[in-house]
Coordinates of C-alpha atoms in Angstrom, one line a residue:
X1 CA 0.0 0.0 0.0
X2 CA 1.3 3.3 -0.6
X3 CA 1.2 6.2 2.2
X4 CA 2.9 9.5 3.1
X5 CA 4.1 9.0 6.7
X6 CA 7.6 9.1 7.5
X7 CA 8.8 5.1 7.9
X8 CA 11.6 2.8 9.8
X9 CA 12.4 -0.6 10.0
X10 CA 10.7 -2.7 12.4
X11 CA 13.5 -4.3 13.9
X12 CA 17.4 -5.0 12.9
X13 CA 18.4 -7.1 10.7
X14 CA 21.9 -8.3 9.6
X15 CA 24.2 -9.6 6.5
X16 CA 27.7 -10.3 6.3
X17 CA 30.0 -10.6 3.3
X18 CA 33.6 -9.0 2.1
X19 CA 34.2 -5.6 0.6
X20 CA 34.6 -5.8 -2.8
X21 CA 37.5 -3.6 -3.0
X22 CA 39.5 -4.1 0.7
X23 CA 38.7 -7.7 0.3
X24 CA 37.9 -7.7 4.4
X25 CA 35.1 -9.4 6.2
X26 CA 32.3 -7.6 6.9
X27 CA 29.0 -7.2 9.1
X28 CA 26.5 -4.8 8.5
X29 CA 23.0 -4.5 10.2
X30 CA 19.9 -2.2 9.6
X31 CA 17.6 -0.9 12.3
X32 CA 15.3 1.4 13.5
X33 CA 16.1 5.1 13.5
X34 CA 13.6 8.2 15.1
X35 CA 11.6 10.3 13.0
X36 CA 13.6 12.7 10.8
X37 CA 16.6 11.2 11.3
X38 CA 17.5 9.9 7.8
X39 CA 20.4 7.5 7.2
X40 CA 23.0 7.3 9.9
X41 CA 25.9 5.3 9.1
X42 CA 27.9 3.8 12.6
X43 CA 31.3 2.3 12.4
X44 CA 31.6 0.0 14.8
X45 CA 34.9 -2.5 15.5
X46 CA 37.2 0.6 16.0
X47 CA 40.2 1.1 18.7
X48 CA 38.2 3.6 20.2
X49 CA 35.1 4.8 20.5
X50 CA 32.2 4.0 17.4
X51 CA 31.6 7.0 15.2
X52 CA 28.5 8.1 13.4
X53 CA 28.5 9.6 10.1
X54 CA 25.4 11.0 8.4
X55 CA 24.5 9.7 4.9
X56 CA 24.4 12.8 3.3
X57 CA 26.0 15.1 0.6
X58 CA 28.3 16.7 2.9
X59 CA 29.7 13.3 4.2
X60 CA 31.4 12.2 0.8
X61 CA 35.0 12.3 0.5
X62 CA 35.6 10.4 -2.6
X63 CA 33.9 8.7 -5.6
X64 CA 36.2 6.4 -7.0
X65 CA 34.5 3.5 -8.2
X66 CA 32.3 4.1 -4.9
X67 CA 30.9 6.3 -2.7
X68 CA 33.4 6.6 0.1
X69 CA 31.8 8.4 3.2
X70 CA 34.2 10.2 6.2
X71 CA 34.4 13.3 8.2
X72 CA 37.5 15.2 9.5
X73 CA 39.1 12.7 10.8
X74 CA 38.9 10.3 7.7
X75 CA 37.0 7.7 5.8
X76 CA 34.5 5.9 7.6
X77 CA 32.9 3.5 5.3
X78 CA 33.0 2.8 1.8
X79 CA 30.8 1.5 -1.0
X80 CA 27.5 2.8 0.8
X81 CA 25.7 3.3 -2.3
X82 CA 23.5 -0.4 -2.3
X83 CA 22.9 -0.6 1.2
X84 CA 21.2 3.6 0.5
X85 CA 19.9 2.3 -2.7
X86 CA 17.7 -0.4 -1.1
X87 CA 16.5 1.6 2.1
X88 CA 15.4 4.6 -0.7
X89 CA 14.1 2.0 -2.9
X90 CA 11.8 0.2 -0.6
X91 CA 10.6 3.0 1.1
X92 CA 12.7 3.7 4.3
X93 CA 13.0 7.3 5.5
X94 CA 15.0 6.8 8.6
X95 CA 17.6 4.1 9.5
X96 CA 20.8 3.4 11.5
X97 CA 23.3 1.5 9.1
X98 CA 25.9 -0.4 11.9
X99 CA 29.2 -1.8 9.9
X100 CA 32.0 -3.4 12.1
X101 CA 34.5 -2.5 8.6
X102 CA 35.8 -0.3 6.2
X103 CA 33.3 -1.0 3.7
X104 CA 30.0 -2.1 3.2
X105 CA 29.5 -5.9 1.9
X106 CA 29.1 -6.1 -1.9
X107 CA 26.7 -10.0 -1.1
X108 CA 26.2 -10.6 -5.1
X109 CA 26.9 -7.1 -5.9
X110 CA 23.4 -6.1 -6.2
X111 CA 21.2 -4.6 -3.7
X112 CA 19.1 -7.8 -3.1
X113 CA 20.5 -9.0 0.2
X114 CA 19.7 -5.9 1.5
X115 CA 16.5 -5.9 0.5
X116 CA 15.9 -9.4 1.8
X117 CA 17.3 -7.5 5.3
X118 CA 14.6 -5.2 4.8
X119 CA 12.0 -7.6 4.1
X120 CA 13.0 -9.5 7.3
X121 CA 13.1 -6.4 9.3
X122 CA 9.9 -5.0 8.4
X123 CA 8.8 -1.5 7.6
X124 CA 6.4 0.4 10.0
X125 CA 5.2 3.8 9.6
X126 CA 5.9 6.9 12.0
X127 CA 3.8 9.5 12.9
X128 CA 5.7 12.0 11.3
X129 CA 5.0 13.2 7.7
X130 CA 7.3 12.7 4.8
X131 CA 9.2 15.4 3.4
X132 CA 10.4 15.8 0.1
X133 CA 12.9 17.6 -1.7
X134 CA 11.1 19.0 -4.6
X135 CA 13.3 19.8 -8.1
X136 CA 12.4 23.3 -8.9
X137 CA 14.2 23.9 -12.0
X138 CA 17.0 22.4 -14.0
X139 CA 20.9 22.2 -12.8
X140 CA 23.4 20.5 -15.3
X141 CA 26.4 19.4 -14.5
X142 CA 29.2 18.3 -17.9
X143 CA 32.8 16.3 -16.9
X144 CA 34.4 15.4 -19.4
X145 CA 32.2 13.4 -21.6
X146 CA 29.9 12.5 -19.0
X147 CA 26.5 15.1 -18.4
X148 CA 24.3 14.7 -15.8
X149 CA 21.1 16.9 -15.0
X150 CA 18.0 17.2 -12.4
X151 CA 14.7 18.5 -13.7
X152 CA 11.6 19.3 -12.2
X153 CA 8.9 16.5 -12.6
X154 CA 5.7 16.1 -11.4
X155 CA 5.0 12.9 -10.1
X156 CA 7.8 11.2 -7.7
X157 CA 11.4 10.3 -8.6
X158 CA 12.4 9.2 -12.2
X159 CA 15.9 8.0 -13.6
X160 CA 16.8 7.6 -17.3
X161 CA 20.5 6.9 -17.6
X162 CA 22.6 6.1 -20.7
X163 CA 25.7 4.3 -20.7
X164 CA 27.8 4.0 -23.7
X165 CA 31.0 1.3 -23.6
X166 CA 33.2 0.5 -26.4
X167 CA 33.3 -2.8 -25.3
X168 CA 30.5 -5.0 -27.8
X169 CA 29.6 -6.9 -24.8
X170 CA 27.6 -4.0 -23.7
X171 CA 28.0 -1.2 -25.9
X172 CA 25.2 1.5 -25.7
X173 CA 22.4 0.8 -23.5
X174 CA 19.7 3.0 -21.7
X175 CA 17.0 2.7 -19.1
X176 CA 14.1 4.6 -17.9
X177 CA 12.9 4.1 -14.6
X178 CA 10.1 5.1 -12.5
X179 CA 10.8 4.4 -8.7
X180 CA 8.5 2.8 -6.6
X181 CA 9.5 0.1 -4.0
X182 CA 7.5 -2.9 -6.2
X183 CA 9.6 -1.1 -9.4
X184 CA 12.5 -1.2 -7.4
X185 CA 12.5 -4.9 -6.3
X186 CA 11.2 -6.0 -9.5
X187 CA 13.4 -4.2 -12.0
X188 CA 16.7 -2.7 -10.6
X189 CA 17.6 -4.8 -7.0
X190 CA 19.1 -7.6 -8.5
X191 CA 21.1 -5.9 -11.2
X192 CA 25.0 -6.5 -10.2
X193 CA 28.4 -4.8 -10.6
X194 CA 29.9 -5.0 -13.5
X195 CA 34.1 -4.9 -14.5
X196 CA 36.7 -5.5 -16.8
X197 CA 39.6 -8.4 -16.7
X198 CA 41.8 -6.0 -18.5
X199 CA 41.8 -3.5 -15.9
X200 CA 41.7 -6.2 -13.2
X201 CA 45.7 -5.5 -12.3
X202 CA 46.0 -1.9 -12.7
X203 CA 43.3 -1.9 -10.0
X204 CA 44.8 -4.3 -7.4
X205 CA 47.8 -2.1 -8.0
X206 CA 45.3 0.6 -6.7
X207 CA 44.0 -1.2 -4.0
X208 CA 40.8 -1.9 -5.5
X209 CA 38.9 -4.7 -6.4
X210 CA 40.3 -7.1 -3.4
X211 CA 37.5 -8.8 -2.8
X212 CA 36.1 -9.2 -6.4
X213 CA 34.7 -12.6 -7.4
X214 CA 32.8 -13.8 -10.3
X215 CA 30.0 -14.4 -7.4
X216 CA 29.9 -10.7 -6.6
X217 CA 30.6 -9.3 -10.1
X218 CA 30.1 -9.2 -13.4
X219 CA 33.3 -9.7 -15.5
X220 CA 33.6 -8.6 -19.4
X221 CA 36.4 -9.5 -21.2
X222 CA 37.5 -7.4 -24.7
X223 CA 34.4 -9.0 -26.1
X224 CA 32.4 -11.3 -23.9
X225 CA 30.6 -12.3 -20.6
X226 CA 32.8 -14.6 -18.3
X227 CA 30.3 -15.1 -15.8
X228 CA 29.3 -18.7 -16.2
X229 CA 25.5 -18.0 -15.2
X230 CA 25.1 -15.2 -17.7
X231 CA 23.5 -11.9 -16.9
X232 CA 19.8 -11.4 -15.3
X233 CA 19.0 -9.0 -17.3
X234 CA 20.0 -8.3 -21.0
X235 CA 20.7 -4.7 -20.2
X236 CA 21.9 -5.4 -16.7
X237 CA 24.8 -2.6 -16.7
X238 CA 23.0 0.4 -17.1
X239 CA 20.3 -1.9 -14.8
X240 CA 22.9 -1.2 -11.9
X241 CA 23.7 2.0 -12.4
X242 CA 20.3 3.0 -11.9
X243 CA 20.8 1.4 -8.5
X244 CA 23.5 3.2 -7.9
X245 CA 22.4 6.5 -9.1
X246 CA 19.2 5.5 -6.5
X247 CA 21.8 5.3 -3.4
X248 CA 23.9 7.7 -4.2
X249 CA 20.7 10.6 -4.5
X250 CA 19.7 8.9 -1.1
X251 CA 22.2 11.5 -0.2
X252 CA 20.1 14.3 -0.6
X253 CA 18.6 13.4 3.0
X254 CA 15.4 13.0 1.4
X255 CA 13.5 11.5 -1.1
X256 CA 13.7 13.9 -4.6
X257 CA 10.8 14.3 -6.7
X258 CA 12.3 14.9 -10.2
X259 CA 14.3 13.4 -13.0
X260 CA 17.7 12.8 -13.0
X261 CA 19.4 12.3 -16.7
X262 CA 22.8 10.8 -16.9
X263 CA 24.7 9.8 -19.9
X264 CA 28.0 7.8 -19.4
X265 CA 27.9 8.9 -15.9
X266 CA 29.1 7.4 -12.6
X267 CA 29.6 8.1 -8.7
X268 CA 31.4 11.3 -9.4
X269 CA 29.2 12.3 -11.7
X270 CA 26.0 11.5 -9.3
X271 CA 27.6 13.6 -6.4
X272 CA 28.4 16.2 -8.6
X273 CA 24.8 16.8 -9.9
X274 CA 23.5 16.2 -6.3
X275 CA 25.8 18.9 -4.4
X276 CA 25.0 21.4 -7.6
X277 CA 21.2 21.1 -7.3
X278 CA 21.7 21.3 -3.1
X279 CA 24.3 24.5 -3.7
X280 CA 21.7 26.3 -5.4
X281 CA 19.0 27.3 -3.1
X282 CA 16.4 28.5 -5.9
X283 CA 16.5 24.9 -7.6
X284 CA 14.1 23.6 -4.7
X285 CA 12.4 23.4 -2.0
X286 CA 11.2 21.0 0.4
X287 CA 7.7 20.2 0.2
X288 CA 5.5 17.5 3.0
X289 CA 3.4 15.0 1.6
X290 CA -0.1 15.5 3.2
X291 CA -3.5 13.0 2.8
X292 CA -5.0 12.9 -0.4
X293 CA -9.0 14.2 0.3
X294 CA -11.0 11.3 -0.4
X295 CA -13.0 11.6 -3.6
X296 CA -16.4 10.4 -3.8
X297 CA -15.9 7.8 -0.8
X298 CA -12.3 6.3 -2.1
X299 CA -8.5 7.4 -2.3
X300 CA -6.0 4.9 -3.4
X301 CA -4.4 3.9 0.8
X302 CA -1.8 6.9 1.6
X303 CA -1.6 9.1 -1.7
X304 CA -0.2 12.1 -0.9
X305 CA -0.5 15.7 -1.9
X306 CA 2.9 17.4 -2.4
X307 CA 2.9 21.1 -3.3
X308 CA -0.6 20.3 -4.9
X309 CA 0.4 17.8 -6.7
X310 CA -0.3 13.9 -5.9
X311 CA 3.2 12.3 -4.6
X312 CA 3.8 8.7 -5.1
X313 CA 4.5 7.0 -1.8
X314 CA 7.6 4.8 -1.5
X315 CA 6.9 1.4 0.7
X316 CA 4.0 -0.7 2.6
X317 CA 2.1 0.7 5.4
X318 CA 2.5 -2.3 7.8
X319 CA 1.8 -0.1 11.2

């Protein structure tokens, strides 16, 4: 059912794997959070004391091949983005995110065992209502040959990203994609990380890429697919970096109502548009979702109005 309360997780749930790219061992469990309180990342397993990091623009400190998050003191926690993409997907407003490593667990690569966590934590609505950051008017944002844009749009958060590879394996593929948390689990959880055996050494030389596996990636040679199980879906890639464009908006602290356009883009390129759009304070506004007035004795469960206009709700009322 759809709804326009605020929402948490029922209880905590937990998954444990390796980072993909320190290669370390890895727990990481999802709870409840209060009302208004967003993401809230919590490195645990330090010498010292645990320390919280907010999941938020302000909090990245690097975008190479993930979305590293850190305060003044450092990095706290790495490859956030699936763990964010699956809490925004299904419709989770506020969570505390505990890891006892470096870096989030890449599981398969996708963001399916985190939604499985999800599932067997449960969603609950608070009494709060949802807020939204509403997309205003367009911000661009060009690196390279990469372009990435925000526009206003009028019914809840759309993606339609391009990617463009030389490689014939996947070439030039694009996806549009309008989230909702059935859209989500149907269409974009389960699409995994992709990479390149050519660029597997100049990576490890990096420090990257310690913990990749054919079970948590998928590997492209110069001109074909080496995982043995083939891909889940034909246009898988661009599949996952949808998901990854979803967790790395989670950043705004909010859900966005708009469309964000990305051709050959990536982490960087995300952030980028993100802390452009944020930076410039007449490009939106936040906006509650309130009940929908019932119309001649029925309302489809939770609609919401947002600045007048109806607002898709993003997860099952189970309170």
């Amino acid at each position: 059912m759809k709804f326009s309360r605020q929402t948490t997780l029922r209880s905590q749930a937990t998954v444990t794997g390796v980072g993909v790219h320190s290669g370390l061992p890895v727990n990481l469990t999802i709870g409840p959070a209060p009302i208004d309180a967003g993401f809230i990342f919590v490195r645990t397993g330090l010498e010292d004391a645990d320390r919280e990091v907010p999941a938020v623009a302000a909090s990245v400190i690097a975008t190479d091949l993930a979305t590293v998050l850190g305060d003044s003191d450092g990095p706290l926690v790495s490859t956030a983005e699936h763990v964010l993409a699956a809490l925004r997907g299904m419709g989770v407003d506020n969570a505390i995110i505990e890891v006892d490593g470096p870096e989030v667990p890449i599981m398969d690569g996708s963001a399916a065992a985190f939604v499985a966590a999800i599932d067997q934590a449960g969603i609950v609505t608070q009494s709060a209502t949802r807020r939204f950051i509403q997309v205003l008017k367009p911000v661009q944002v060009a690196i390279g040959d990469s372009f990435g844009e925000l526009r206003p749009h009028a019914n809840g958060f759309r993606a339609e990203v391009e990617i463009d590879f030389a490689n014939p394996a996947i070439g030039r593929q694009n996806f549009a994609f309008d989230l909702s948390a059935e859209s989500f689990r149907r269409e974009v959880s389960r699409a995994r990380t992709f990479g390149f055996m050519n660029e597997v050494a100049r990576l490890w030389n990096a420090g990257f890429a310690r913990g990749a596996s054919f079970e948590n990636t998928v590997v492209f040679d110069e001109a074909r697919l080496h995982n043995a199980e083939g891909l889940r879906f034909a246009d898988e890639c661009v599949r996952h970096k949808v998901l990854d464009v979803i967790g790395d908006l989670a950043l705004a602290g909010l859900p966005l109502q708009g469309v964000f356009r990305s051709v050959r883009g990536g982490h960087k390129l995300n952030h980028a548009v993100l802390t452009a759009l944020l930076a410039d304070h007449s490009a939106w506004r936040v906006v509650e979702a309130e009940p929908a007035r019932r119309s001649r004795g029925h309302v489809e469960a939770g609609a919401g109005m947002v600045g007048g206009m109806i607002a898709p709700a993003y997860g099952p009322d189970v309170s």
